[in-house]
Amino acid sequence: MQCHISSKQYESYVGEILLIRKLLDAHFQIKSAKYERVPELHNDPRLCTDRISKIQVYGRTLVYVWHLWKLHSLQIFECLDTLERLEFIKCEGTVRLCFSYFGVRLRHDLNVTCLLLNPNVTWVRHVDKRFMLRHRNVVTLDARHFASAARKY
């Protein structure tokens, strides 16, 4: 959990979301019968982070981590919406995470276009070929169409 706090402190969005995913995976790998039982429910995030840092797995810590995952997932969808409207400067870290995940580089020219590093990946198969521009080995896609394809994927 210290890594999560450090990721927030240094504003490392990628580190934060990867750590949350790792915490979720750790919770899912343990059988629910092995979760420690606590009679009362706490909504105190500090208590949950303290328990997670001590590697104690409770139903409540699972709910807490799941809530963090949900918040970040919704933030990614909101940033994809801003990418469609070409207003993505305010959530640059999230957009950078999406570009990295999907293997895309941003190209600033008259239009905001995305350079596809690997045009044969699975998510590209669902993009209408009319929106992809090919010039020799370079394939580009308008940022709005990338956002739509990423959301569907």
N, C-alpha and C. Protein backbone atom coordinates (compact mmCIF):
# COMPACT_ATOMS: atom_id res chain seq x y z
N MET A 1 0.83 -1.19 0.00
CA MET A 1 0.00 0.00 0.00
C MET A 1 0.86 1.25 0.00
N GLN A 2 2.08 1.12 0.52
CA GLN A 2 3.00 2.26 0.50
C GLN A 2 3.28 2.69 -0.93
N CYS A 3 3.35 1.72 -1.85
CA CYS A 3 3.57 2.04 -3.26
C CYS A 3 2.41 2.87 -3.81
N HIS A 4 1.18 2.55 -3.39
CA HIS A 4 0.01 3.30 -3.83
C HIS A 4 0.09 4.74 -3.34
N ILE A 5 0.48 4.92 -2.09
CA ILE A 5 0.60 6.26 -1.53
C ILE A 5 1.70 7.03 -2.25
N SER A 6 2.83 6.37 -2.53
CA SER A 6 3.92 7.01 -3.25
C SER A 6 3.51 7.38 -4.67
N SER A 7 2.76 6.49 -5.32
CA SER A 7 2.28 6.78 -6.68
C SER A 7 1.40 8.02 -6.70
N LYS A 8 0.54 8.15 -5.70
CA LYS A 8 -0.31 9.34 -5.60
C LYS A 8 0.53 10.58 -5.32
N GLN A 9 1.51 10.44 -4.42
CA GLN A 9 2.34 11.58 -4.03
C GLN A 9 3.13 12.10 -5.23
N TYR A 10 3.69 11.19 -6.03
CA TYR A 10 4.50 11.59 -7.18
C TYR A 10 3.68 11.69 -8.46
N GLU A 11 2.37 11.58 -8.32
CA GLU A 11 1.43 11.71 -9.43
C GLU A 11 1.76 10.76 -10.57
N SER A 12 2.09 9.52 -10.22
CA SER A 12 2.35 8.48 -11.21
C SER A 12 1.06 7.71 -11.44
N TYR A 13 0.29 8.14 -12.41
CA TYR A 13 -1.00 7.52 -12.66
C TYR A 13 -0.83 6.06 -13.08
N VAL A 14 0.17 5.80 -13.90
CA VAL A 14 0.40 4.43 -14.37
C VAL A 14 0.73 3.53 -13.18
N GLY A 15 1.63 3.99 -12.31
CA GLY A 15 1.98 3.21 -11.13
C GLY A 15 0.79 2.96 -10.24
N GLU A 16 -0.04 3.98 -10.10
CA GLU A 16 -1.22 3.86 -9.23
C GLU A 16 -2.20 2.82 -9.76
N ILE A 17 -2.51 2.88 -11.03
CA ILE A 17 -3.51 1.95 -11.58
C ILE A 17 -2.96 0.53 -11.65
N LEU A 18 -1.66 0.38 -11.94
CA LEU A 18 -1.09 -0.96 -11.96
C LEU A 18 -1.07 -1.57 -10.56
N LEU A 19 -0.79 -0.76 -9.56
CA LEU A 19 -0.78 -1.28 -8.20
C LEU A 19 -2.19 -1.66 -7.74
N ILE A 20 -3.17 -0.85 -8.09
CA ILE A 20 -4.55 -1.19 -7.73
C ILE A 20 -4.95 -2.51 -8.38
N ARG A 21 -4.56 -2.69 -9.63
CA ARG A 21 -4.86 -3.96 -10.31
C ARG A 21 -4.17 -5.13 -9.60
N LYS A 22 -2.93 -4.91 -9.18
CA LYS A 22 -2.20 -5.96 -8.47
C LYS A 22 -2.88 -6.30 -7.13
N LEU A 23 -3.37 -5.28 -6.43
CA LEU A 23 -4.09 -5.51 -5.17
C LEU A 23 -5.38 -6.29 -5.42
N LEU A 24 -6.08 -5.94 -6.49
CA LEU A 24 -7.30 -6.67 -6.84
C LEU A 24 -6.98 -8.14 -7.12
N ASP A 25 -5.94 -8.36 -7.92
CA ASP A 25 -5.54 -9.74 -8.24
C ASP A 25 -5.22 -10.52 -6.97
N ALA A 26 -4.53 -9.88 -6.04
CA ALA A 26 -4.18 -10.55 -4.78
C ALA A 26 -5.44 -10.94 -4.01
N HIS A 27 -6.43 -10.07 -4.00
CA HIS A 27 -7.69 -10.39 -3.32
C HIS A 27 -8.43 -11.53 -4.02
N PHE A 28 -8.40 -11.54 -5.35
CA PHE A 28 -9.13 -12.56 -6.10
C PHE A 28 -8.46 -13.93 -6.02
N GLN A 29 -7.16 -13.98 -5.75
CA GLN A 29 -6.46 -15.26 -5.69
C GLN A 29 -6.73 -16.01 -4.38
N ILE A 30 -7.21 -15.29 -3.38
CA ILE A 30 -7.48 -15.91 -2.08
C ILE A 30 -8.93 -16.37 -2.06
N LYS A 31 -9.16 -17.57 -1.60
CA LYS A 31 -10.53 -18.07 -1.47
C LYS A 31 -11.27 -17.24 -0.43
N SER A 32 -12.53 -16.97 -0.69
CA SER A 32 -13.30 -16.11 0.21
C SER A 32 -13.38 -16.66 1.63
N ALA A 33 -13.28 -17.97 1.79
CA ALA A 33 -13.32 -18.56 3.13
C ALA A 33 -12.10 -18.17 3.96
N LYS A 34 -11.02 -17.77 3.28
CA LYS A 34 -9.80 -17.40 4.00
C LYS A 34 -9.75 -15.91 4.35
N TYR A 35 -10.74 -15.16 3.92
CA TYR A 35 -10.80 -13.74 4.28
C TYR A 35 -11.01 -13.64 5.78
N GLU A 36 -10.31 -12.71 6.39
CA GLU A 36 -10.49 -12.51 7.83
C GLU A 36 -11.82 -11.83 8.06
N ARG A 37 -12.50 -12.23 9.08
CA ARG A 37 -13.83 -11.71 9.36
C ARG A 37 -13.76 -10.56 10.36
N VAL A 38 -14.48 -9.52 10.04
CA VAL A 38 -14.59 -8.36 10.93
C VAL A 38 -16.07 -8.09 11.11
N PRO A 39 -16.55 -8.07 12.33
CA PRO A 39 -18.00 -7.90 12.53
C PRO A 39 -18.52 -6.54 12.07
N GLU A 40 -17.74 -5.49 12.20
CA GLU A 40 -18.23 -4.16 11.83
C GLU A 40 -17.65 -3.74 10.49
N LEU A 41 -18.41 -2.95 9.78
CA LEU A 41 -17.95 -2.41 8.51
C LEU A 41 -17.39 -1.02 8.74
N HIS A 42 -16.22 -0.77 8.19
CA HIS A 42 -15.59 0.53 8.33
C HIS A 42 -15.52 1.20 6.97
N ASN A 43 -15.80 2.47 6.94
CA ASN A 43 -15.66 3.24 5.71
C ASN A 43 -14.41 4.11 5.75
N ASP A 44 -13.56 3.90 6.73
CA ASP A 44 -12.36 4.69 6.89
C ASP A 44 -11.27 4.18 5.94
N PRO A 45 -10.88 4.99 4.94
CA PRO A 45 -9.86 4.54 3.99
C PRO A 45 -8.51 4.26 4.67
N ARG A 46 -8.20 5.00 5.73
CA ARG A 46 -6.92 4.77 6.42
C ARG A 46 -6.87 3.38 7.05
N LEU A 47 -7.98 2.93 7.57
CA LEU A 47 -8.04 1.60 8.16
C LEU A 47 -7.83 0.53 7.08
N CYS A 48 -8.46 0.74 5.93
CA CYS A 48 -8.31 -0.22 4.83
C CYS A 48 -6.86 -0.24 4.33
N THR A 49 -6.26 0.94 4.14
CA THR A 49 -4.88 0.97 3.67
C THR A 49 -3.93 0.36 4.69
N ASP A 50 -4.22 0.57 5.97
CA ASP A 50 -3.40 -0.03 7.02
C ASP A 50 -3.49 -1.55 6.96
N ARG A 51 -4.68 -2.08 6.79
CA ARG A 51 -4.86 -3.54 6.72
C ARG A 51 -4.20 -4.12 5.47
N ILE A 52 -4.31 -3.41 4.36
CA ILE A 52 -3.69 -3.89 3.12
C ILE A 52 -2.18 -3.89 3.27
N SER A 53 -1.62 -2.85 3.89
CA SER A 53 -0.16 -2.78 4.05
C SER A 53 0.35 -3.89 4.96
N LYS A 54 -0.50 -4.40 5.85
CA LYS A 54 -0.12 -5.52 6.72
C LYS A 54 -0.47 -6.87 6.09
N ILE A 55 -0.85 -6.83 4.81
CA ILE A 55 -1.23 -8.02 4.05
C ILE A 55 -2.35 -8.78 4.75
N GLN A 56 -3.32 -8.05 5.22
CA GLN A 56 -4.52 -8.65 5.81
C GLN A 56 -5.65 -8.48 4.79
N VAL A 57 -6.31 -9.56 4.48
CA VAL A 57 -7.36 -9.52 3.47
C VAL A 57 -8.71 -9.65 4.15
N TYR A 58 -9.52 -8.64 3.95
CA TYR A 58 -10.87 -8.59 4.50
C TYR A 58 -11.83 -8.34 3.35
N GLY A 59 -13.07 -8.64 3.57
CA GLY A 59 -14.08 -8.29 2.58
C GLY A 59 -14.11 -6.79 2.36
N ARG A 60 -13.90 -6.04 3.43
CA ARG A 60 -13.94 -4.58 3.33
C ARG A 60 -12.75 -4.04 2.53
N THR A 61 -11.57 -4.67 2.65
CA THR A 61 -10.44 -4.19 1.85
C THR A 61 -10.67 -4.48 0.37
N LEU A 62 -11.34 -5.61 0.08
CA LEU A 62 -11.70 -5.91 -1.31
C LEU A 62 -12.63 -4.84 -1.86
N VAL A 63 -13.63 -4.46 -1.08
CA VAL A 63 -14.57 -3.41 -1.50
C VAL A 63 -13.83 -2.10 -1.72
N TYR A 64 -12.91 -1.78 -0.83
CA TYR A 64 -12.14 -0.53 -0.94
C TYR A 64 -11.30 -0.51 -2.22
N VAL A 65 -10.57 -1.60 -2.49
CA VAL A 65 -9.73 -1.67 -3.68
C VAL A 65 -10.60 -1.69 -4.94
N TRP A 66 -11.71 -2.41 -4.89
CA TRP A 66 -12.62 -2.44 -6.04
C TRP A 66 -13.15 -1.03 -6.33
N HIS A 67 -13.45 -0.27 -5.30
CA HIS A 67 -13.93 1.10 -5.47
C HIS A 67 -12.84 1.97 -6.13
N LEU A 68 -11.59 1.81 -5.71
CA LEU A 68 -10.49 2.54 -6.35
C LEU A 68 -10.39 2.18 -7.82
N TRP A 69 -10.50 0.88 -8.12
CA TRP A 69 -10.43 0.41 -9.51
C TRP A 69 -11.56 1.02 -10.34
N LYS A 70 -12.75 1.04 -9.77
CA LYS A 70 -13.91 1.61 -10.46
C LYS A 70 -13.70 3.10 -10.74
N LEU A 71 -13.19 3.83 -9.75
CA LEU A 71 -12.94 5.26 -9.94
C LEU A 71 -11.95 5.51 -11.07
N HIS A 72 -10.87 4.73 -11.09
CA HIS A 72 -9.87 4.91 -12.14
C HIS A 72 -10.42 4.49 -13.50
N SER A 73 -11.21 3.44 -13.54
CA SER A 73 -11.81 3.01 -14.81
C SER A 73 -12.74 4.09 -15.36
N LEU A 74 -13.55 4.67 -14.49
CA LEU A 74 -14.44 5.75 -14.93
C LEU A 74 -13.64 6.96 -15.40
N GLN A 75 -12.53 7.23 -14.74
CA GLN A 75 -11.69 8.35 -15.15
C GLN A 75 -11.10 8.10 -16.54
N ILE A 76 -10.74 6.86 -16.83
CA ILE A 76 -10.23 6.52 -18.16
C ILE A 76 -11.31 6.77 -19.21
N PHE A 77 -12.54 6.34 -18.94
CA PHE A 77 -13.62 6.57 -19.90
C PHE A 77 -13.90 8.07 -20.09
N GLU A 78 -13.85 8.83 -19.02
CA GLU A 78 -14.04 10.28 -19.13
C GLU A 78 -12.94 10.91 -19.97
N CYS A 79 -11.71 10.46 -19.79
CA CYS A 79 -10.61 11.01 -20.57
C CYS A 79 -10.70 10.60 -22.03
N LEU A 80 -11.22 9.41 -22.31
CA LEU A 80 -11.44 9.03 -23.70
C LEU A 80 -12.49 9.95 -24.32
N ASP A 81 -13.48 10.36 -23.54
CA ASP A 81 -14.47 11.32 -24.03
C ASP A 81 -13.80 12.65 -24.36
N THR A 82 -12.87 13.11 -23.51
CA THR A 82 -12.19 14.38 -23.79
C THR A 82 -11.30 14.24 -25.01
N LEU A 83 -10.77 13.05 -25.25
CA LEU A 83 -9.96 12.83 -26.44
C LEU A 83 -10.81 12.95 -27.69
N GLU A 84 -12.04 12.48 -27.63
CA GLU A 84 -12.95 12.63 -28.77
C GLU A 84 -13.25 14.09 -29.06
N ARG A 85 -13.29 14.91 -28.00
CA ARG A 85 -13.55 16.34 -28.17
C ARG A 85 -12.26 17.15 -28.31
N LEU A 86 -11.13 16.45 -28.32
CA LEU A 86 -9.81 17.07 -28.45
C LEU A 86 -9.52 18.04 -27.31
N GLU A 87 -9.98 17.71 -26.10
CA GLU A 87 -9.74 18.53 -24.91
C GLU A 87 -8.96 17.72 -23.88
N PHE A 88 -8.03 16.90 -24.31
CA PHE A 88 -7.42 15.92 -23.42
C PHE A 88 -6.25 16.44 -22.60
N ILE A 89 -5.93 17.71 -22.68
CA ILE A 89 -4.80 18.25 -21.93
C ILE A 89 -5.02 18.11 -20.43
N LYS A 90 -6.27 18.23 -19.97
CA LYS A 90 -6.53 18.20 -18.53
C LYS A 90 -6.37 16.81 -17.91
N CYS A 91 -6.31 15.77 -18.71
CA CYS A 91 -6.09 14.42 -18.15
C CYS A 91 -4.98 13.72 -18.93
N GLU A 92 -3.88 14.41 -19.04
CA GLU A 92 -2.76 13.93 -19.86
C GLU A 92 -2.21 12.58 -19.39
N GLY A 93 -2.09 12.38 -18.07
CA GLY A 93 -1.55 11.12 -17.55
C GLY A 93 -2.40 9.93 -17.94
N THR A 94 -3.70 10.09 -17.86
CA THR A 94 -4.61 9.00 -18.22
C THR A 94 -4.55 8.71 -19.71
N VAL A 95 -4.51 9.75 -20.52
CA VAL A 95 -4.42 9.57 -21.96
C VAL A 95 -3.11 8.89 -22.32
N ARG A 96 -2.03 9.28 -21.65
CA ARG A 96 -0.73 8.65 -21.89
C ARG A 96 -0.79 7.16 -21.55
N LEU A 97 -1.48 6.81 -20.47
CA LEU A 97 -1.66 5.40 -20.10
C LEU A 97 -2.41 4.65 -21.20
N CYS A 98 -3.48 5.24 -21.72
CA CYS A 98 -4.26 4.60 -22.79
C CYS A 98 -3.41 4.43 -24.04
N PHE A 99 -2.66 5.46 -24.41
CA PHE A 99 -1.81 5.36 -25.59
C PHE A 99 -0.78 4.25 -25.42
N SER A 100 -0.18 4.19 -24.26
CA SER A 100 0.83 3.17 -23.99
C SER A 100 0.21 1.78 -24.04
N TYR A 101 -0.95 1.62 -23.42
CA TYR A 101 -1.63 0.32 -23.37
C TYR A 101 -2.00 -0.17 -24.77
N PHE A 102 -2.50 0.74 -25.60
CA PHE A 102 -2.96 0.36 -26.93
C PHE A 102 -1.86 0.44 -27.99
N GLY A 103 -0.66 0.86 -27.63
CA GLY A 103 0.44 0.93 -28.59
C GLY A 103 0.24 2.03 -29.61
N VAL A 104 0.00 3.23 -29.12
CA VAL A 104 -0.30 4.37 -29.98
C VAL A 104 0.59 5.54 -29.58
N ARG A 105 1.00 6.32 -30.56
CA ARG A 105 1.72 7.57 -30.29
C ARG A 105 0.90 8.71 -30.88
N LEU A 106 0.89 9.82 -30.20
CA LEU A 106 0.13 10.98 -30.66
C LEU A 106 0.98 11.77 -31.64
N ARG A 107 0.36 12.17 -32.72
CA ARG A 107 1.03 12.96 -33.75
C ARG A 107 0.28 14.27 -33.89
N HIS A 108 0.97 15.37 -33.64
CA HIS A 108 0.32 16.68 -33.76
C HIS A 108 0.58 17.23 -35.16
N ASP A 109 -0.45 17.35 -35.92
CA ASP A 109 -0.39 18.02 -37.21
C ASP A 109 -1.66 18.85 -37.30
N LEU A 110 -2.19 19.08 -38.47
CA LEU A 110 -3.42 19.87 -38.56
C LEU A 110 -4.55 19.22 -37.78
N ASN A 111 -4.63 17.92 -37.83
CA ASN A 111 -5.59 17.16 -37.02
C ASN A 111 -4.79 16.44 -35.94
N VAL A 112 -5.44 16.08 -34.87
CA VAL A 112 -4.76 15.26 -33.86
C VAL A 112 -4.95 13.81 -34.29
N THR A 113 -3.85 13.18 -34.67
CA THR A 113 -3.92 11.81 -35.14
C THR A 113 -3.05 10.91 -34.28
N CYS A 114 -3.37 9.64 -34.33
CA CYS A 114 -2.64 8.64 -33.57
C CYS A 114 -1.87 7.75 -34.53
N LEU A 115 -0.62 7.55 -34.24
CA LEU A 115 0.23 6.66 -35.02
C LEU A 115 0.16 5.28 -34.37
N LEU A 116 -0.27 4.28 -35.12
CA LEU A 116 -0.40 2.93 -34.59
C LEU A 116 0.94 2.21 -34.70
N LEU A 117 1.50 1.82 -33.56
CA LEU A 117 2.79 1.14 -33.56
C LEU A 117 2.68 -0.27 -34.09
N ASN A 118 1.55 -0.92 -33.87
CA ASN A 118 1.30 -2.26 -34.38
C ASN A 118 -0.13 -2.30 -34.92
N PRO A 119 -0.31 -2.07 -36.22
CA PRO A 119 -1.67 -2.01 -36.77
C PRO A 119 -2.39 -3.35 -36.84
N ASN A 120 -1.75 -4.44 -36.41
CA ASN A 120 -2.37 -5.77 -36.48
C ASN A 120 -2.89 -6.27 -35.14
N VAL A 121 -2.94 -5.41 -34.13
CA VAL A 121 -3.42 -5.85 -32.81
C VAL A 121 -4.93 -6.03 -32.83
N THR A 122 -5.43 -6.73 -31.83
CA THR A 122 -6.85 -7.13 -31.79
C THR A 122 -7.80 -5.94 -31.84
N TRP A 123 -7.56 -4.91 -31.06
CA TRP A 123 -8.52 -3.81 -30.98
C TRP A 123 -8.64 -3.07 -32.30
N VAL A 124 -7.61 -3.10 -33.15
CA VAL A 124 -7.64 -2.39 -34.43
C VAL A 124 -8.56 -3.09 -35.42
N ARG A 125 -8.76 -4.38 -35.25
CA ARG A 125 -9.62 -5.14 -36.17
C ARG A 125 -11.06 -4.63 -36.18
N HIS A 126 -11.46 -3.99 -35.09
CA HIS A 126 -12.84 -3.50 -34.99
C HIS A 126 -12.99 -2.06 -35.48
N VAL A 127 -11.91 -1.45 -35.95
CA VAL A 127 -11.97 -0.08 -36.46
C VAL A 127 -12.31 -0.14 -37.94
N ASP A 128 -13.24 0.69 -38.35
CA ASP A 128 -13.60 0.77 -39.76
C ASP A 128 -12.37 1.21 -40.56
N LYS A 129 -12.01 0.44 -41.56
CA LYS A 129 -10.79 0.70 -42.34
C LYS A 129 -10.82 2.04 -43.07
N ARG A 130 -12.01 2.59 -43.26
CA ARG A 130 -12.10 3.90 -43.92
C ARG A 130 -11.46 5.00 -43.09
N PHE A 131 -11.38 4.79 -41.78
CA PHE A 131 -10.84 5.81 -40.88
C PHE A 131 -9.34 5.67 -40.66
N MET A 132 -8.76 4.60 -41.17
CA MET A 132 -7.32 4.38 -41.01
C MET A 132 -6.61 4.83 -42.28
N LEU A 133 -5.58 5.64 -42.11
CA LEU A 133 -4.79 6.10 -43.24
C LEU A 133 -3.48 5.35 -43.28
N ARG A 134 -3.20 4.73 -44.42
CA ARG A 134 -1.95 3.97 -44.58
C ARG A 134 -1.06 4.69 -45.58
N HIS A 135 0.19 4.85 -45.17
CA HIS A 135 1.21 5.40 -46.06
C HIS A 135 2.47 4.58 -45.84
N ARG A 136 2.75 3.71 -46.79
CA ARG A 136 3.84 2.73 -46.66
C ARG A 136 3.62 1.88 -45.42
N ASN A 137 4.55 1.93 -44.46
CA ASN A 137 4.42 1.11 -43.25
C ASN A 137 3.78 1.86 -42.10
N VAL A 138 3.36 3.08 -42.33
CA VAL A 138 2.81 3.92 -41.26
C VAL A 138 1.29 3.91 -41.35
N VAL A 139 0.65 3.63 -40.22
CA VAL A 139 -0.82 3.65 -40.16
C VAL A 139 -1.22 4.66 -39.10
N THR A 140 -2.11 5.58 -39.49
CA THR A 140 -2.60 6.59 -38.55
C THR A 140 -4.11 6.49 -38.44
N LEU A 141 -4.59 7.03 -37.33
CA LEU A 141 -6.01 7.00 -37.03
C LEU A 141 -6.34 8.30 -36.32
N ASP A 142 -7.44 8.92 -36.70
CA ASP A 142 -7.87 10.14 -36.04
C ASP A 142 -8.10 9.87 -34.55
N ALA A 143 -7.76 10.83 -33.70
CA ALA A 143 -7.86 10.66 -32.25
C ALA A 143 -9.29 10.31 -31.82
N ARG A 144 -10.27 10.90 -32.47
CA ARG A 144 -11.67 10.60 -32.10
C ARG A 144 -12.03 9.15 -32.38
N HIS A 145 -11.55 8.62 -33.49
CA HIS A 145 -11.82 7.23 -33.83
C HIS A 145 -11.04 6.28 -32.92
N PHE A 146 -9.84 6.70 -32.52
CA PHE A 146 -9.09 5.90 -31.55
C PHE A 146 -9.85 5.81 -30.24
N ALA A 147 -10.36 6.95 -29.75
CA ALA A 147 -11.09 6.97 -28.48
C ALA A 147 -12.31 6.07 -28.54
N SER A 148 -13.02 6.10 -29.65
CA SER A 148 -14.20 5.26 -29.81
C SER A 148 -13.81 3.78 -29.80
N ALA A 149 -12.75 3.43 -30.52
CA ALA A 149 -12.30 2.03 -30.57
C ALA A 149 -11.80 1.56 -29.21
N ALA A 150 -11.09 2.42 -28.50
CA ALA A 150 -10.57 2.05 -27.18
C ALA A 150 -11.72 1.82 -26.20
N ARG A 151 -12.73 2.65 -26.28
CA ARG A 151 -13.88 2.50 -25.38
C ARG A 151 -14.60 1.18 -25.66
N LYS A 152 -14.77 0.84 -26.93
CA LYS A 152 -15.44 -0.41 -27.29
C LYS A 152 -14.63 -1.62 -26.86
N TYR A 153 -13.31 -1.50 -26.97
CA TYR A 153 -12.45 -2.63 -26.61
C TYR A 153 -12.48 -2.86 -25.11
